[in-house]
Amino acid sequence: MAVKDGHLIDLETAKELVSLLENNEQQKADALFTSIAEPLKNELFAEVGKLTRQLHESINNFQLDSQTTSLLQVELPNAKESLNYVIQITEEAANKTMDLVDEVQPLATDLKTKIDGLEPLWRKLMSREIDIEQFKHLCKELDLHISQVQKNVGRSCDLLSEIVLAQGFQDLSGQVLRRTIDLVHEVQDNLVGMLKIFGQISPEIDTGIEVEAVKKSQASTTKAEGPIVNKEGRTDVVQSQDEVDDLLSSLGF
């Protein structure tokens, strides 16, 4: 029976149904009511099927996301170890740099002390106020100091080179930190994706926008059935996600 003007039932059909009931023609009344309810039943069945398929796909995506599993089981522990490694090499480089500076400082101090000791005689020489004995003493001191200065300067250059090399940890630690930052962003994206799957935030919310608060879902007034007990011995429940997929496919969803 056709539905007029998009309504589920019209006045004429309603009168016919009432007439059948008044005349005690129950079977005809049931058949008429069934024909009226059939479109709604089919529409409801289709919508439930669509929702079931969407939920099934969401659960599969959540359960079978190897990338998420890898993040939780491999990447995050690796990130922890990587950060500990960065702390270790940074501490080692800092300690080594301080040790090298401590070794360079006495060499520089010794060089300054020698120069300060020779400066008075050198000034006299430059002003032509030095006598022959002072000149001989200056030449002897310069001869002694030149070899020592060469040795100290050479050692200072070596230590400064080691200090520069000790700062090479920055390249390695920078790479580790950048990878860890990328991992944190990836974890954030996965968490936001999970929230989207379960409808806690809208897909329009970008991961770069801070979510101030996520509204709590209202408690269901329907009493939960609880887990299925002894499902292996029952034929009225599916045993796996594959069976759910097969069932939905057989129903056309």
Coordinates of C-alpha atoms in Angstrom, one line a residue:
M1 CA 0.0 0.0 0.0
A2 CA 1.5 3.3 -1.0
V3 CA 2.2 6.0 1.5
K4 CA 0.8 9.4 0.6
D5 CA 2.5 12.8 0.9
G6 CA 5.5 11.2 2.7
H7 CA 3.4 10.3 5.8
L8 CA 3.6 6.8 7.3
I9 CA -0.2 6.5 7.3
D10 CA -3.1 8.5 5.9
L11 CA -6.7 9.1 7.2
E12 CA -8.2 6.6 4.8
T13 CA -5.8 3.8 5.8
A14 CA -6.4 4.6 9.5
K15 CA -10.1 4.3 9.0
E16 CA -9.7 1.0 7.2
L17 CA -7.6 -0.3 10.0
V18 CA -10.1 0.8 12.6
S19 CA -12.9 -0.8 10.6
L20 CA -11.1 -4.1 10.4
L21 CA -10.6 -4.1 14.1
E22 CA -14.2 -3.2 14.8
N23 CA -15.3 -6.1 12.5
N24 CA -13.0 -8.4 14.4
E25 CA -11.0 -9.1 11.2
Q26 CA -7.7 -9.5 13.1
Q27 CA -5.7 -11.2 10.4
K28 CA -6.5 -8.5 7.8
A29 CA -5.8 -5.8 10.4
D30 CA -2.5 -7.4 11.2
A31 CA -1.6 -7.6 7.5
L32 CA -2.6 -4.0 6.9
F33 CA -0.5 -2.8 9.9
T34 CA 2.4 -4.9 8.7
S35 CA 2.3 -3.3 5.3
I36 CA 2.2 0.1 7.0
A37 CA 5.2 -0.7 9.3
E38 CA 7.3 -2.5 6.6
P39 CA 8.9 0.7 5.2
L40 CA 9.9 1.9 8.7
K41 CA 11.2 -1.5 9.5
N42 CA 13.3 -1.7 6.4
E43 CA 14.7 1.9 7.0
L44 CA 15.5 1.1 10.6
F45 CA 17.2 -2.1 9.6
A46 CA 19.3 -0.3 7.1
E47 CA 20.3 2.4 9.5
V48 CA 21.2 -0.2 12.2
G49 CA 23.2 -2.1 9.6
K50 CA 25.1 1.1 8.6
L51 CA 25.9 2.0 12.2
T52 CA 27.0 -1.6 12.9
R53 CA 29.3 -1.6 9.9
Q54 CA 30.8 1.8 11.0
L55 CA 31.3 0.6 14.5
H56 CA 32.9 -2.7 13.3
E57 CA 35.3 -0.8 11.0
S58 CA 36.2 1.6 13.8
I59 CA 36.9 -1.3 16.2
N60 CA 39.0 -3.0 13.5
N61 CA 41.0 0.2 12.9
F62 CA 41.6 0.6 16.6
Q63 CA 42.6 -3.0 17.2
L64 CA 44.6 -3.7 14.0
D65 CA 46.5 -0.4 13.9
S66 CA 50.0 -1.8 13.8
Q67 CA 51.4 1.8 13.8
T68 CA 49.7 2.5 17.1
T69 CA 50.9 -0.8 18.5
S70 CA 54.4 -0.1 17.4
L71 CA 54.3 3.3 19.0
L72 CA 53.3 1.9 22.3
Q73 CA 55.5 -1.2 22.3
V74 CA 58.6 0.0 20.5
E75 CA 58.8 3.7 19.8
L76 CA 57.9 5.0 23.2
P77 CA 60.4 2.8 25.1
N78 CA 63.0 3.7 22.5
A79 CA 62.3 7.3 23.0
K80 CA 62.8 6.9 26.7
E81 CA 66.2 5.3 26.1
S82 CA 67.1 8.0 23.5
L83 CA 66.4 10.8 26.0
N84 CA 68.5 9.0 28.6
Y85 CA 71.2 8.7 26.0
V86 CA 71.0 12.5 25.3
I87 CA 71.3 13.2 29.0
Q88 CA 74.3 10.9 29.3
I89 CA 76.3 12.3 26.3
T90 CA 75.5 15.9 27.3
E91 CA 76.7 15.2 30.8
E92 CA 79.9 13.5 29.5
A93 CA 80.6 16.4 27.1
A94 CA 80.1 19.0 29.8
N95 CA 82.4 17.2 32.2
K96 CA 85.0 16.7 29.5
T97 CA 84.9 20.3 28.5
M98 CA 85.3 21.5 32.1
D99 CA 88.3 19.1 32.5
L100 CA 89.9 20.5 29.3
V101 CA 89.4 24.1 30.4
D102 CA 90.9 23.3 33.7
E103 CA 94.0 22.0 31.9
V104 CA 94.2 24.9 29.5
Q105 CA 93.9 27.6 32.2
P106 CA 97.3 26.9 34.0
L107 CA 99.1 27.0 30.6
A108 CA 97.6 30.4 29.8
T109 CA 98.4 31.6 33.3
D110 CA 102.0 30.4 33.0
L111 CA 102.4 32.2 29.7
K112 CA 101.0 35.5 31.1
T113 CA 103.4 35.2 34.1
K114 CA 106.4 34.7 31.9
I115 CA 105.5 37.7 29.7
D116 CA 104.8 39.9 32.8
G117 CA 108.3 38.9 34.1
L118 CA 110.1 39.9 30.9
E119 CA 108.1 43.0 30.2
P120 CA 110.3 45.4 32.4
L121 CA 113.5 44.4 30.7
W122 CA 111.9 44.5 27.3
R123 CA 110.7 48.0 27.9
K124 CA 114.2 49.1 28.8
L125 CA 115.5 47.4 25.7
M126 CA 113.0 49.3 23.5
S127 CA 113.9 52.6 25.2
R128 CA 117.6 51.9 25.0
E129 CA 118.0 52.1 28.8
I130 CA 119.2 48.5 29.3
D131 CA 122.8 47.7 30.2
I132 CA 124.9 44.9 28.9
E133 CA 124.3 42.5 31.8
Q134 CA 120.5 43.1 31.7
F135 CA 120.6 42.5 28.0
K136 CA 122.4 39.2 28.4
H137 CA 119.9 38.2 31.1
L138 CA 117.0 39.1 28.8
C139 CA 118.4 37.1 25.9
K140 CA 118.9 34.1 28.2
E141 CA 115.4 34.3 29.6
L142 CA 113.9 34.7 26.1
D143 CA 115.7 31.6 24.9
L144 CA 114.4 29.6 27.8
H145 CA 110.9 31.0 27.5
I146 CA 110.5 30.6 23.7
S147 CA 110.8 26.8 23.9
Q148 CA 108.4 26.6 26.9
V149 CA 106.0 29.0 25.2
Q150 CA 106.0 26.9 22.1
K151 CA 105.3 23.8 24.1
N152 CA 102.5 25.4 26.1
V153 CA 100.9 27.0 23.1
G154 CA 101.0 23.7 21.2
R155 CA 99.4 21.9 24.1
S156 CA 96.8 24.7 24.4
C157 CA 95.9 24.3 20.7
D158 CA 95.4 20.6 21.2
L159 CA 93.2 21.1 24.2
L160 CA 91.1 23.7 22.4
S161 CA 90.6 21.3 19.5
E162 CA 89.5 18.6 21.9
I163 CA 87.0 21.1 23.4
V164 CA 85.6 21.8 20.0
L165 CA 85.3 18.0 19.3
A166 CA 83.6 17.6 22.6
Q167 CA 80.8 19.8 21.4
G168 CA 80.1 17.4 18.5
F169 CA 77.5 15.7 20.8
Q170 CA 75.1 18.5 19.8
D171 CA 74.6 17.1 16.3
L172 CA 73.8 13.7 17.6
S173 CA 71.7 14.8 20.5
G174 CA 69.9 17.2 18.2
Q175 CA 68.9 14.4 15.8
V176 CA 67.7 12.3 18.7
L177 CA 65.6 15.1 20.2
R178 CA 64.1 15.9 16.8
R179 CA 63.1 12.3 16.3
T180 CA 61.6 12.2 19.8
I181 CA 59.7 15.4 19.1
D182 CA 58.3 13.9 15.9
L183 CA 57.3 10.8 17.9
V184 CA 55.5 12.9 20.4
H185 CA 53.5 14.6 17.6
E186 CA 52.7 11.2 16.1
V187 CA 51.5 9.9 19.5
Q188 CA 49.3 13.1 19.8
D189 CA 47.9 12.5 16.3
N190 CA 47.0 8.9 17.2
L191 CA 45.4 9.8 20.5
V192 CA 43.3 12.5 18.7
G193 CA 42.4 9.9 16.1
M194 CA 41.2 7.5 18.9
L195 CA 39.1 10.3 20.3
K196 CA 37.5 10.9 16.9
I197 CA 36.8 7.2 16.5
F198 CA 34.9 7.1 19.7
G199 CA 33.2 10.4 19.2
Q200 CA 34.7 12.3 22.0
I201 CA 35.9 15.3 19.8
S202 CA 34.8 16.4 16.4
P203 CA 37.0 15.7 13.4
E204 CA 37.2 19.4 12.7
I205 CA 39.4 20.0 15.7
D206 CA 43.0 20.3 14.5
T207 CA 45.8 18.6 16.5
G208 CA 47.5 22.0 16.8
I209 CA 44.6 23.5 18.7
E210 CA 44.6 23.0 22.4
V211 CA 41.4 21.3 23.6
E212 CA 40.4 22.9 26.9
A213 CA 38.0 20.2 28.0
V214 CA 36.4 17.2 26.6
K215 CA 32.7 16.8 27.7
K216 CA 32.0 13.8 29.7
S217 CA 29.5 11.3 28.1
Q218 CA 26.2 11.1 29.9
A219 CA 25.7 7.8 31.8
S220 CA 23.5 5.4 30.1
T221 CA 20.2 4.7 31.8
T222 CA 20.1 1.2 30.3
K223 CA 21.5 -1.6 32.5
A224 CA 24.5 -3.2 30.9
E225 CA 24.3 -6.9 30.1
G226 CA 27.9 -7.5 31.0
P227 CA 30.4 -9.8 29.2
I228 CA 29.2 -12.9 27.3
V229 CA 29.9 -15.9 29.4
N230 CA 31.0 -19.2 27.8
K231 CA 30.7 -17.7 24.3
E232 CA 32.7 -20.7 22.9
G233 CA 29.7 -23.0 23.7
R234 CA 27.1 -20.7 22.2
T235 CA 25.9 -20.5 18.6
D236 CA 24.0 -17.2 19.0
V237 CA 27.0 -15.0 19.4
V238 CA 29.9 -14.3 17.0
Q239 CA 33.4 -15.5 18.0
S240 CA 35.6 -12.9 16.3
Q241 CA 35.8 -9.7 14.3
D242 CA 36.1 -11.8 11.1
E243 CA 32.7 -13.4 11.9
V244 CA 31.2 -9.9 12.4
D245 CA 32.5 -8.8 9.1
D246 CA 31.1 -11.9 7.3
L247 CA 27.7 -11.4 9.0
L248 CA 27.5 -7.8 8.0
S249 CA 28.6 -8.6 4.4
S250 CA 25.9 -11.3 4.2
L251 CA 23.3 -8.7 5.2
G252 CA 24.5 -6.3 2.5
F253 CA 26.4 -3.9 4.7

